Coordinates of C-alpha atoms in Angstrom, one line a residue:
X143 CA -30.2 -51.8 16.0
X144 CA -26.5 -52.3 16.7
X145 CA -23.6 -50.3 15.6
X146 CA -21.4 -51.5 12.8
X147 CA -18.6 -51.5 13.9
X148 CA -16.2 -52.7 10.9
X149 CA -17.9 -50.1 8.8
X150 CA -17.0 -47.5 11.1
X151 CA -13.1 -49.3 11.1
X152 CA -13.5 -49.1 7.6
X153 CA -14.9 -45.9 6.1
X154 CA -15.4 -43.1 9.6
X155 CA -12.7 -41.0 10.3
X156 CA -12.5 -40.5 14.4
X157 CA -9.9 -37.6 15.8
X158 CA -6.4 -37.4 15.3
X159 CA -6.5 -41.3 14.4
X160 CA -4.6 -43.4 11.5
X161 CA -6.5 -45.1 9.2
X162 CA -4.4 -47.9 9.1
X163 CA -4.4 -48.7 12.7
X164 CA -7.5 -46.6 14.0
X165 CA -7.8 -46.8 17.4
X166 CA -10.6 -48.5 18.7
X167 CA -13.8 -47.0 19.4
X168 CA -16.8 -47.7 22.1
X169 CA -20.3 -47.2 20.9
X170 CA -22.7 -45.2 22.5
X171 CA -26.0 -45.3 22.7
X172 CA -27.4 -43.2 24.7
X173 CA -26.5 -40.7 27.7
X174 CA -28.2 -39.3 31.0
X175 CA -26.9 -37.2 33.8
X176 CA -23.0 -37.9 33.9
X177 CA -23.1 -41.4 32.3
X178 CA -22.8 -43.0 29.1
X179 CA -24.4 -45.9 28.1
X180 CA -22.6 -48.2 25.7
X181 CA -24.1 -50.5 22.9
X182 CA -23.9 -53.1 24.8
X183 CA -25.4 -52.3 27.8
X184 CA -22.5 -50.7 30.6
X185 CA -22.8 -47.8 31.7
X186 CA -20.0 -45.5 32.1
X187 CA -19.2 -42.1 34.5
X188 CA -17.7 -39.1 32.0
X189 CA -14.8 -37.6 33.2
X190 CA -14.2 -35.6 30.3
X191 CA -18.4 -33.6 29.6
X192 CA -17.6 -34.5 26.1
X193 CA -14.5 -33.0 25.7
X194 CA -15.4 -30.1 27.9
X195 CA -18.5 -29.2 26.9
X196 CA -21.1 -31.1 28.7
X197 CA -21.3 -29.2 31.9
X198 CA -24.8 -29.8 32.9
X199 CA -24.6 -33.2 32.0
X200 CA -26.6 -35.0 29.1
X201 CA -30.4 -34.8 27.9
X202 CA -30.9 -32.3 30.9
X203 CA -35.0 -31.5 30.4
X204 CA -34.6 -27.5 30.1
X205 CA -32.1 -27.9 27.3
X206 CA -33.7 -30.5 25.7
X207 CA -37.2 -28.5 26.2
X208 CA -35.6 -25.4 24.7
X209 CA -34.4 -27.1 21.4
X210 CA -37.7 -29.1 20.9
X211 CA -39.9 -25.8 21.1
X212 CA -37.4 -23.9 19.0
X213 CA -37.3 -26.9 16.3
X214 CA -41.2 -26.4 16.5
X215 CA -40.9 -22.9 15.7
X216 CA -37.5 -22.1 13.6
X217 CA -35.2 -24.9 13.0
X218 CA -33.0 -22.5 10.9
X219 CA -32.5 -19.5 8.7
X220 CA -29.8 -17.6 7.4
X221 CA -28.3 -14.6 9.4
X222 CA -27.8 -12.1 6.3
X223 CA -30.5 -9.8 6.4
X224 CA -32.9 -11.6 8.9
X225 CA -32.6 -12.0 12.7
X226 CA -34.6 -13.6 15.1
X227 CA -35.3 -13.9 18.9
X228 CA -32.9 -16.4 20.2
X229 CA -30.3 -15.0 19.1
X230 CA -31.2 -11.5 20.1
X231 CA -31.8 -12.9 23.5
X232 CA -28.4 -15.3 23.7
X233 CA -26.5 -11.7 23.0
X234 CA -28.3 -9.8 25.3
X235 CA -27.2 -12.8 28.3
X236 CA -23.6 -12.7 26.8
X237 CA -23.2 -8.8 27.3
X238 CA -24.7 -8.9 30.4
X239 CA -22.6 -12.0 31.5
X240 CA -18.7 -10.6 30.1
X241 CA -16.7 -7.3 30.5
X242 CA -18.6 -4.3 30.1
X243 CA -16.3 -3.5 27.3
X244 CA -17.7 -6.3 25.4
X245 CA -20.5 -4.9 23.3
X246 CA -20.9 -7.0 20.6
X247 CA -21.4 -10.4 19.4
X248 CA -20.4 -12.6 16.7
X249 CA -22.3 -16.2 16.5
X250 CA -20.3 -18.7 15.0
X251 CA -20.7 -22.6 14.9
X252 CA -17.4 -23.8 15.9
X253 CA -14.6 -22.6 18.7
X254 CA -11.6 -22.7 16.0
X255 CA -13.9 -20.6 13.9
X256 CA -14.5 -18.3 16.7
X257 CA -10.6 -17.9 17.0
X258 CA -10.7 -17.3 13.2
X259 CA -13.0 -14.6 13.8
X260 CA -11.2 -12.9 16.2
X261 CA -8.2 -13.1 14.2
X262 CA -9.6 -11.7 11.3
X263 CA -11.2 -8.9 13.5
X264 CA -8.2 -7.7 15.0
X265 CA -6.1 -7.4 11.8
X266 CA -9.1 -5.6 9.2
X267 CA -9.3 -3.4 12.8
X268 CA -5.9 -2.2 12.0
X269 CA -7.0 -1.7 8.5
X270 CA -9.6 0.7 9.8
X271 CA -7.0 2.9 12.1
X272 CA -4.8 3.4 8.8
X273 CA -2.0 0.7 10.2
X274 CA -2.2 -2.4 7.5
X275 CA 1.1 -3.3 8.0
X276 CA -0.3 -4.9 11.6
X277 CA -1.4 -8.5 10.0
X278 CA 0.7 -10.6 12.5
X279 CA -0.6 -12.3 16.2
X280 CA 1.8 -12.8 18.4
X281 CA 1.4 -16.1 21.4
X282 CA 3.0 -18.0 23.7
X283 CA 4.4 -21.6 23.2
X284 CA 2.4 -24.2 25.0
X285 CA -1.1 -23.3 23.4
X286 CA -3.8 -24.3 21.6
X287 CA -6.3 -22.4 19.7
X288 CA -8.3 -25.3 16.8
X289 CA -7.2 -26.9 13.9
X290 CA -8.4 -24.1 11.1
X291 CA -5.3 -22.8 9.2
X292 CA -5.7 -19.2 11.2
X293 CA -6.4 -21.5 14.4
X294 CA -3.2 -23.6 13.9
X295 CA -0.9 -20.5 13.1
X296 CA -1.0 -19.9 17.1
X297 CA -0.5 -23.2 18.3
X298 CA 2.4 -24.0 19.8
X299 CA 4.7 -24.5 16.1
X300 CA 7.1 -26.6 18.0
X301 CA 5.3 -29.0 20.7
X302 CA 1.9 -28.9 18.9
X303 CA 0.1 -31.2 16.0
X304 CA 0.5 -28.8 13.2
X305 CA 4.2 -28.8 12.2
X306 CA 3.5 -31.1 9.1
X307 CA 1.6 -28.2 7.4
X308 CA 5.0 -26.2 6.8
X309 CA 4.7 -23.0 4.8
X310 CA 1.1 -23.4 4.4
X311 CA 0.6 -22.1 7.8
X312 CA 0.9 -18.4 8.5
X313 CA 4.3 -17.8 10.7
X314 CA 3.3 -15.9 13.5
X315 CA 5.1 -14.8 16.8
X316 CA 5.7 -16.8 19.7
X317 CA 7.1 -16.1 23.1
X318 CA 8.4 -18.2 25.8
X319 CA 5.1 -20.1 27.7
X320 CA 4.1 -18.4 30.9
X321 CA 5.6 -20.0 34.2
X322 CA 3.9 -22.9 35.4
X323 CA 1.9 -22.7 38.9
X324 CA -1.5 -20.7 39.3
X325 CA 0.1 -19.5 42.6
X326 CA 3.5 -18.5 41.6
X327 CA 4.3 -14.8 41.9
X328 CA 5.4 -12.8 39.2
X329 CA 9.2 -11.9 39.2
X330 CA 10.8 -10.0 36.3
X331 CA 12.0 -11.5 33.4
X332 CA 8.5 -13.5 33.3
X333 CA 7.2 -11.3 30.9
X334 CA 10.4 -10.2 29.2
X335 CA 10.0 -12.5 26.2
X336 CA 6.7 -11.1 25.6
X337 CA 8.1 -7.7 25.8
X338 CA 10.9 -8.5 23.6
X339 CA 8.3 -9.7 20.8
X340 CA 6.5 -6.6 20.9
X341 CA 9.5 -4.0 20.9
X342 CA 10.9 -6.4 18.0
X343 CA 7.9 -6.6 16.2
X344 CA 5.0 -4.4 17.9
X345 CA 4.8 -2.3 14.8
X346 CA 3.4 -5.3 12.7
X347 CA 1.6 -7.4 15.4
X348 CA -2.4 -6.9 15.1
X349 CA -2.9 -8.7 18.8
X350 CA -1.8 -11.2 21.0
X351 CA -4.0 -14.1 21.9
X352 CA -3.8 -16.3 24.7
X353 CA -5.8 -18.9 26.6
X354 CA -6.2 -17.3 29.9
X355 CA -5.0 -19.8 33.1
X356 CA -4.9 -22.6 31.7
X357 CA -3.8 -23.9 28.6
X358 CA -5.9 -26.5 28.1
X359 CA -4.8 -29.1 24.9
X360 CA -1.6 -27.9 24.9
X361 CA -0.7 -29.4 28.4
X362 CA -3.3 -28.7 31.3
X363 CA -0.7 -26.3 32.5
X364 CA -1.6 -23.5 34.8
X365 CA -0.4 -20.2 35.3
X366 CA -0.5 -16.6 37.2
X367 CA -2.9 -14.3 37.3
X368 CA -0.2 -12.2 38.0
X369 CA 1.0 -12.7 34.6
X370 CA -2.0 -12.6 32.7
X371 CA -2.2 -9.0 34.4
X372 CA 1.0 -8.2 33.0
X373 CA 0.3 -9.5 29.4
X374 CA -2.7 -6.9 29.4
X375 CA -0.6 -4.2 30.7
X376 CA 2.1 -4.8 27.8
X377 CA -0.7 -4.9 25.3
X378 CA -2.0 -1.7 26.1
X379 CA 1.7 -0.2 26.6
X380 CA 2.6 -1.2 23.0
X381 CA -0.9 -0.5 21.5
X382 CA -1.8 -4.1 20.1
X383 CA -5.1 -5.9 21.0
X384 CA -5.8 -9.0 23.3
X385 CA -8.0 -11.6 22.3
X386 CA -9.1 -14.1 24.9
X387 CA -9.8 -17.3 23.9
X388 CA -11.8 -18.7 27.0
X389 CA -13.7 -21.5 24.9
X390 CA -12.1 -24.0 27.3
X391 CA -12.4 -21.9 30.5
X392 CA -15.5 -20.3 30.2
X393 CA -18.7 -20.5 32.3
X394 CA -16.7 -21.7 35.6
X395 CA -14.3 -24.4 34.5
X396 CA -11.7 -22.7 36.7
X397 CA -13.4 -21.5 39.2
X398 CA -14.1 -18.2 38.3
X399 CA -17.4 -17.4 35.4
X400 CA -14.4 -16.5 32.8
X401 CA -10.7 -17.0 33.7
X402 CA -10.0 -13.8 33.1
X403 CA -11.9 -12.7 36.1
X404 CA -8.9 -14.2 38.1
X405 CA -7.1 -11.4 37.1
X406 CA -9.1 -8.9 37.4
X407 CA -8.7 -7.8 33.6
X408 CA -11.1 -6.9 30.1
X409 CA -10.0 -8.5 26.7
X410 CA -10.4 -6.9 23.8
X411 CA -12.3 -9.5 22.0
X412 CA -13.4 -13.1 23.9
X413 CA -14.2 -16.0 22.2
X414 CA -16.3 -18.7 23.8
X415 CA -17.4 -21.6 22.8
X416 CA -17.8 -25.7 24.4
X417 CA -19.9 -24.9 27.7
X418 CA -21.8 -22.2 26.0
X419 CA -24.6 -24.8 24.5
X420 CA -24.4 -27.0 27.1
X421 CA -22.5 -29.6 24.4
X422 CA -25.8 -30.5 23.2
X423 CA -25.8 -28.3 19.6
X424 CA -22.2 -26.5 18.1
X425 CA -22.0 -22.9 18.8
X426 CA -19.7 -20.2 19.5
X427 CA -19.2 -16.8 20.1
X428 CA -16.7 -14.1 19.2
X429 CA -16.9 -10.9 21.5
X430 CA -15.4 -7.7 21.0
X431 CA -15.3 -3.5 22.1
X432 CA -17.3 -0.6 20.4
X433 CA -13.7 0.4 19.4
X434 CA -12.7 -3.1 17.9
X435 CA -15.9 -2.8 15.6
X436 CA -15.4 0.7 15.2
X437 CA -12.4 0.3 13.4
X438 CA -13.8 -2.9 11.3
X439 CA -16.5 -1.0 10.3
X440 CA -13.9 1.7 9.2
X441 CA -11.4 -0.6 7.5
X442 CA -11.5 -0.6 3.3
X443 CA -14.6 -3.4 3.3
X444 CA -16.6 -1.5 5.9
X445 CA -18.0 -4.2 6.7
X446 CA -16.9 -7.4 8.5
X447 CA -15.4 -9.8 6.0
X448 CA -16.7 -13.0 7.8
X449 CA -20.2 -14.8 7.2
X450 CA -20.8 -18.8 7.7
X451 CA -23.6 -20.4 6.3
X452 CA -24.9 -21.7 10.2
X453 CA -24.1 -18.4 12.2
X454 CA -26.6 -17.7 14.6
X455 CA -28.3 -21.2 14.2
X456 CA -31.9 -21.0 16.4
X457 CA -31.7 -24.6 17.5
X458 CA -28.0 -23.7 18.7
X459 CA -29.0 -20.5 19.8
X460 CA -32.0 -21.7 22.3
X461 CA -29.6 -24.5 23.6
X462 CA -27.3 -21.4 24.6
X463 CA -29.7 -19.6 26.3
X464 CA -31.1 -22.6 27.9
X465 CA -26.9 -23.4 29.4
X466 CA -26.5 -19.7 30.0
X467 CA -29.8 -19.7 32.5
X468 CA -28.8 -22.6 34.1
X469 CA -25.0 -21.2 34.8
X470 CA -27.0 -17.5 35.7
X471 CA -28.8 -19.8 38.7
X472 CA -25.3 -20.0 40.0
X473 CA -24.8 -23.3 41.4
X474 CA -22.0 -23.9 39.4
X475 CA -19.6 -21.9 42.4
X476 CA -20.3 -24.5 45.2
X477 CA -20.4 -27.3 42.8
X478 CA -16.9 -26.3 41.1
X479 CA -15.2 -25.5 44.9
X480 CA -16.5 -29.1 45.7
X481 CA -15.2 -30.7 42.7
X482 CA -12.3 -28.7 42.9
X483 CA -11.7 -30.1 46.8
X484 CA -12.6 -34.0 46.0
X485 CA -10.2 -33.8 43.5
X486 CA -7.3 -32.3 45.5
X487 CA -7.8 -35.1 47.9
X488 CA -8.3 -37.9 45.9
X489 CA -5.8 -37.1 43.3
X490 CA -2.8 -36.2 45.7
X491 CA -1.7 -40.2 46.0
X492 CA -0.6 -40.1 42.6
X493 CA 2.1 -38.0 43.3
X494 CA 3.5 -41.2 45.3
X495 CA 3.8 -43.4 41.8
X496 CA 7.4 -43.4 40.0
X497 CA 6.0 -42.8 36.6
X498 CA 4.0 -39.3 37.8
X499 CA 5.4 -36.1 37.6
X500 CA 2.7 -33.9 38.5
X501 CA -0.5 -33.8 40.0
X502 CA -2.4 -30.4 39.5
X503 CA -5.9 -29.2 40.2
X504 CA -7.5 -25.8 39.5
X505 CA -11.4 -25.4 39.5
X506 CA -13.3 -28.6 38.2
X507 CA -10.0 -29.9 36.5
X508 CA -7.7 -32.6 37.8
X509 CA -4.6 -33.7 35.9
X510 CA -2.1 -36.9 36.4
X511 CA 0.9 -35.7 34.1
X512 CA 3.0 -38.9 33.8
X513 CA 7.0 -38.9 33.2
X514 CA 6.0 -40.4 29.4
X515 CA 3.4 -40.8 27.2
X516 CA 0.4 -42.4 27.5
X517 CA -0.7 -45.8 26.0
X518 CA -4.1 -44.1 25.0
X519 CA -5.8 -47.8 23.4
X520 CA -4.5 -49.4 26.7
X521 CA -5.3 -46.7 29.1
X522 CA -9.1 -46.3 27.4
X523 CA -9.8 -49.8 27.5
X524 CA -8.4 -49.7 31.4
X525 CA -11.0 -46.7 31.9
X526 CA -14.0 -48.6 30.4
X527 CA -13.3 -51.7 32.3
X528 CA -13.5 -50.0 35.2
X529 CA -16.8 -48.0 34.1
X530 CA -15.7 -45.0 33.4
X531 CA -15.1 -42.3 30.3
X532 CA -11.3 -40.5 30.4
X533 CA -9.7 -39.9 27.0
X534 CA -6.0 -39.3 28.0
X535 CA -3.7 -37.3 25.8
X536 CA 0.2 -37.1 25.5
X537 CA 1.6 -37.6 29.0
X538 CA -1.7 -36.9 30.7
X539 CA -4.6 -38.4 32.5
X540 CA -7.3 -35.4 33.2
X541 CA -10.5 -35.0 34.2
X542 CA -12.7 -32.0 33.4
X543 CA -16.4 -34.1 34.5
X544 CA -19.8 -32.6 34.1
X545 CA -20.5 -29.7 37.1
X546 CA -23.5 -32.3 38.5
X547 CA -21.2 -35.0 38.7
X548 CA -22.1 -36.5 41.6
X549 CA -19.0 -37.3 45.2
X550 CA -19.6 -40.9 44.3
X551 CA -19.2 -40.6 41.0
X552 CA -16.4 -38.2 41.2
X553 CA -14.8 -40.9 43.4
X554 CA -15.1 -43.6 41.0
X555 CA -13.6 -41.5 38.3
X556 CA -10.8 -40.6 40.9
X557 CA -10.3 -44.2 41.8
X558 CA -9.6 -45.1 37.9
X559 CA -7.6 -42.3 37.4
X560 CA -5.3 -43.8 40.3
X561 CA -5.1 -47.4 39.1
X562 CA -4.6 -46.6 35.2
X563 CA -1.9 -44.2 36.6
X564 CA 0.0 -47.0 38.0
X565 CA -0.2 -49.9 35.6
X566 CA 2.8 -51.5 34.1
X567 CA 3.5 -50.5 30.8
X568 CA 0.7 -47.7 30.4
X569 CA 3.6 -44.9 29.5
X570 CA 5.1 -45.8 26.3
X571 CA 8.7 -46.7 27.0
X572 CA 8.7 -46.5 30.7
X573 CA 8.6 -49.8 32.9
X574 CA 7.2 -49.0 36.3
X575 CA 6.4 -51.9 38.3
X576 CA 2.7 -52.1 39.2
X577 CA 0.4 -51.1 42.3
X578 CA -2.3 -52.9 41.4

């Protein structure tokens, strides 16, 4: 049976897409390994794991044998007063796999409501230390966090999507974006519009929450260890928490199990998310210390205000434990440092084309940032001519593939990135004559 396609024009909404002039859409029907198989027959490489998620690639047996046994068994139930094995099990790997500080587990069903979570953790822990006046987060500018209300208060209020919301979005704190460059060392005044926020303002700020090494939808830009150090350093100098939100960079994206790890630090509460099913069922997690949930469990409620209807989902949960045994087989190093080579190589030509302004790599990401933005129904229907799946955004072309991927299909993903990058016309407003 096909897909109906002027219905979907007509009556679906697709992200971040007018109704008016929707942009247009590719059916799928079906998916193996690293490819994509349209109604129509092609087949195309994914370049983005379904907007990072995918990492093992699609309808991978042990997942899919995990959910089928577990829909067999308990499809679902609600968390309040029951529990049940998989998630026992999926908190027990998640412990074992974060900072030992990290002692207990929140399951929620999206990343942005993980983020939500955390939020709402850090300021009813404040409660529970006898400082209620701490109900602000502060951030930096250039990040992303979801597109919840708590989510969008610390995004990036003047670059990001969420500036048409006004007064109905909490005004939080924001400090300068750390310096670009993963390898740039720390000088002094990096950190001093952090430091500013929190002598300004350290007596009402509940924590400060950050995307550790890369900030991921806000720009693919990377950053220092070196200053991530720092930020942890500030918070425990001025007596706020950090909350890591790793639902991008978790589980290896950046070469590293968590990006944290790169510097060598604990969070106060993590949130993960994306890679933690394997993309095949939502699901996300919300970490935090004995202290943290000390002082929750002390605050006014005494209890934890926060309770979705499909927290702790089985079917979810078993996917997650299925993804987490496959990342605790540890592959994933060699086949991140390989990805993370191919696409140093095949990437660095770009930085050749008139309309590129940066190429950058870091773990199994690869990003073309061009001088203007990008033509996204031109570029995608560039990308699926030449077989492949990249969803550009803003000024960039990225790719963030499947950890299985294999060189040749890395190479063809590499190759498309190259030509799109160089077609006439593909950044709105520039003219760049073409290279084929």
């Amino acid at each position: 049976m096909s897909i109906d396609f002027e219905f979907d024009r007509k009556h679906l909404w697709h992200p971040y897409t007018s109704m008016h002039s929707p942009l247009p859409v590719y059916g799928v029907r079906a998916a193996e390994g690293c490819e994509l198989v349209l109604d129509d027959g092609r087949r195309l490489i994914d370049g983005t794991s379904s907007w990072w998620a995918c990492v093992h690639g699609y309808g991978h047996p042990a997942l899919l044998e995990a959910i089928s046994r577990q829909s067999q068994q308990l499809s679902h139930v609600m968390f309040g007063g029951i529990t049940h094995e998989s998630a026992v099990e999926l908190a027990r790997t998640l412990i074992a796999m974060t900072s030992p500080s990290l002692t207990k587990v929140f399951l929620a069903d999206s990343g942005s409501i993980a983020v939500e979570v955390a939020i709402k953790m850090a300021i009813q822990y404040w409660q529970g230390r006898g400082q209620p006046q701490k109900q602000k987060i502060l951030t930096v500018l250039g990040g992303y966090h979801g597109d919840t209300f708590a989510a969008m208060s610390v995004c990036d209020p003047e670059q990001g999507m969420h500036g048409m919301f006004g007064e109905t979005v909490t005004k939080q704190f924001f400090a300068s974006a750390p310096p670009a460059g993963f390898e740039r060392p720390l000088v002094e005044d990096d950190l001093q519009s952090l430091e500013q926020q929190l002598l300004d303002h350290g007596a009402h700020i509940a924590a400060v929450i950050i995307e550790p090494i890369m900030q991921g939808a806000g720009g693919m830009r990377f950053y220092s260890p070196a200053f991530l150090k720092g930020l942890r350093e500030l918070c425990d100098r001025y007596r706020v928490l950090l909350i890591l939100d790793e639902i991008a960079t978790g589980f290896g994206r950046t070469g590293k199990l968590f990006a944290y790890e790169h510097a060598g630090i604990e969070a106060d509460l993590l949130c993960l998310g994306k890679a933690l099913s394997g993309g095949y069922i939502s699901l996300a997690a919300t970490l935090c210390s004995d202290e943290v949930a000390s002082g929750i469990s002390d605050s006014p409620a005494g209890v934890f205000m926060h309770g979705p209807t499909f927290m702790a989902n089985p079917l979810a949960c078993a996917a997650a434990r299925a993804s987490m045994a496959l990342i605790n087989e540890n592959h994933w190093p060699q086949q991140v440092a390989a990805i993370e080579a191919q696409l140093n190589s095949e990437l660095a030509p770009a930085r050749a084309l008139p309309q590129v302004t940066d190429v950058r790599v870091l773990g199994a990401v690869g990003v073309i940032e061009m001088k203007g933005a990008v033509d996204v129904a031109l570029a995608q229907q560039a990308f699926v001519e030449l077989g492949v799946w990249i969803r550009p955004f803003g000024r960039l072309l990225y790719l963030m593939p499947p950890y299985v991927i294999s060189p040749g299909q890395l190479t063809r993903l590499t190759s498309a990135m190259l030509e799109v990058a160089a077609m006439t016309g593909i950044c709105k407003g520039l003219h760049s004559p073409s290279h084929g």
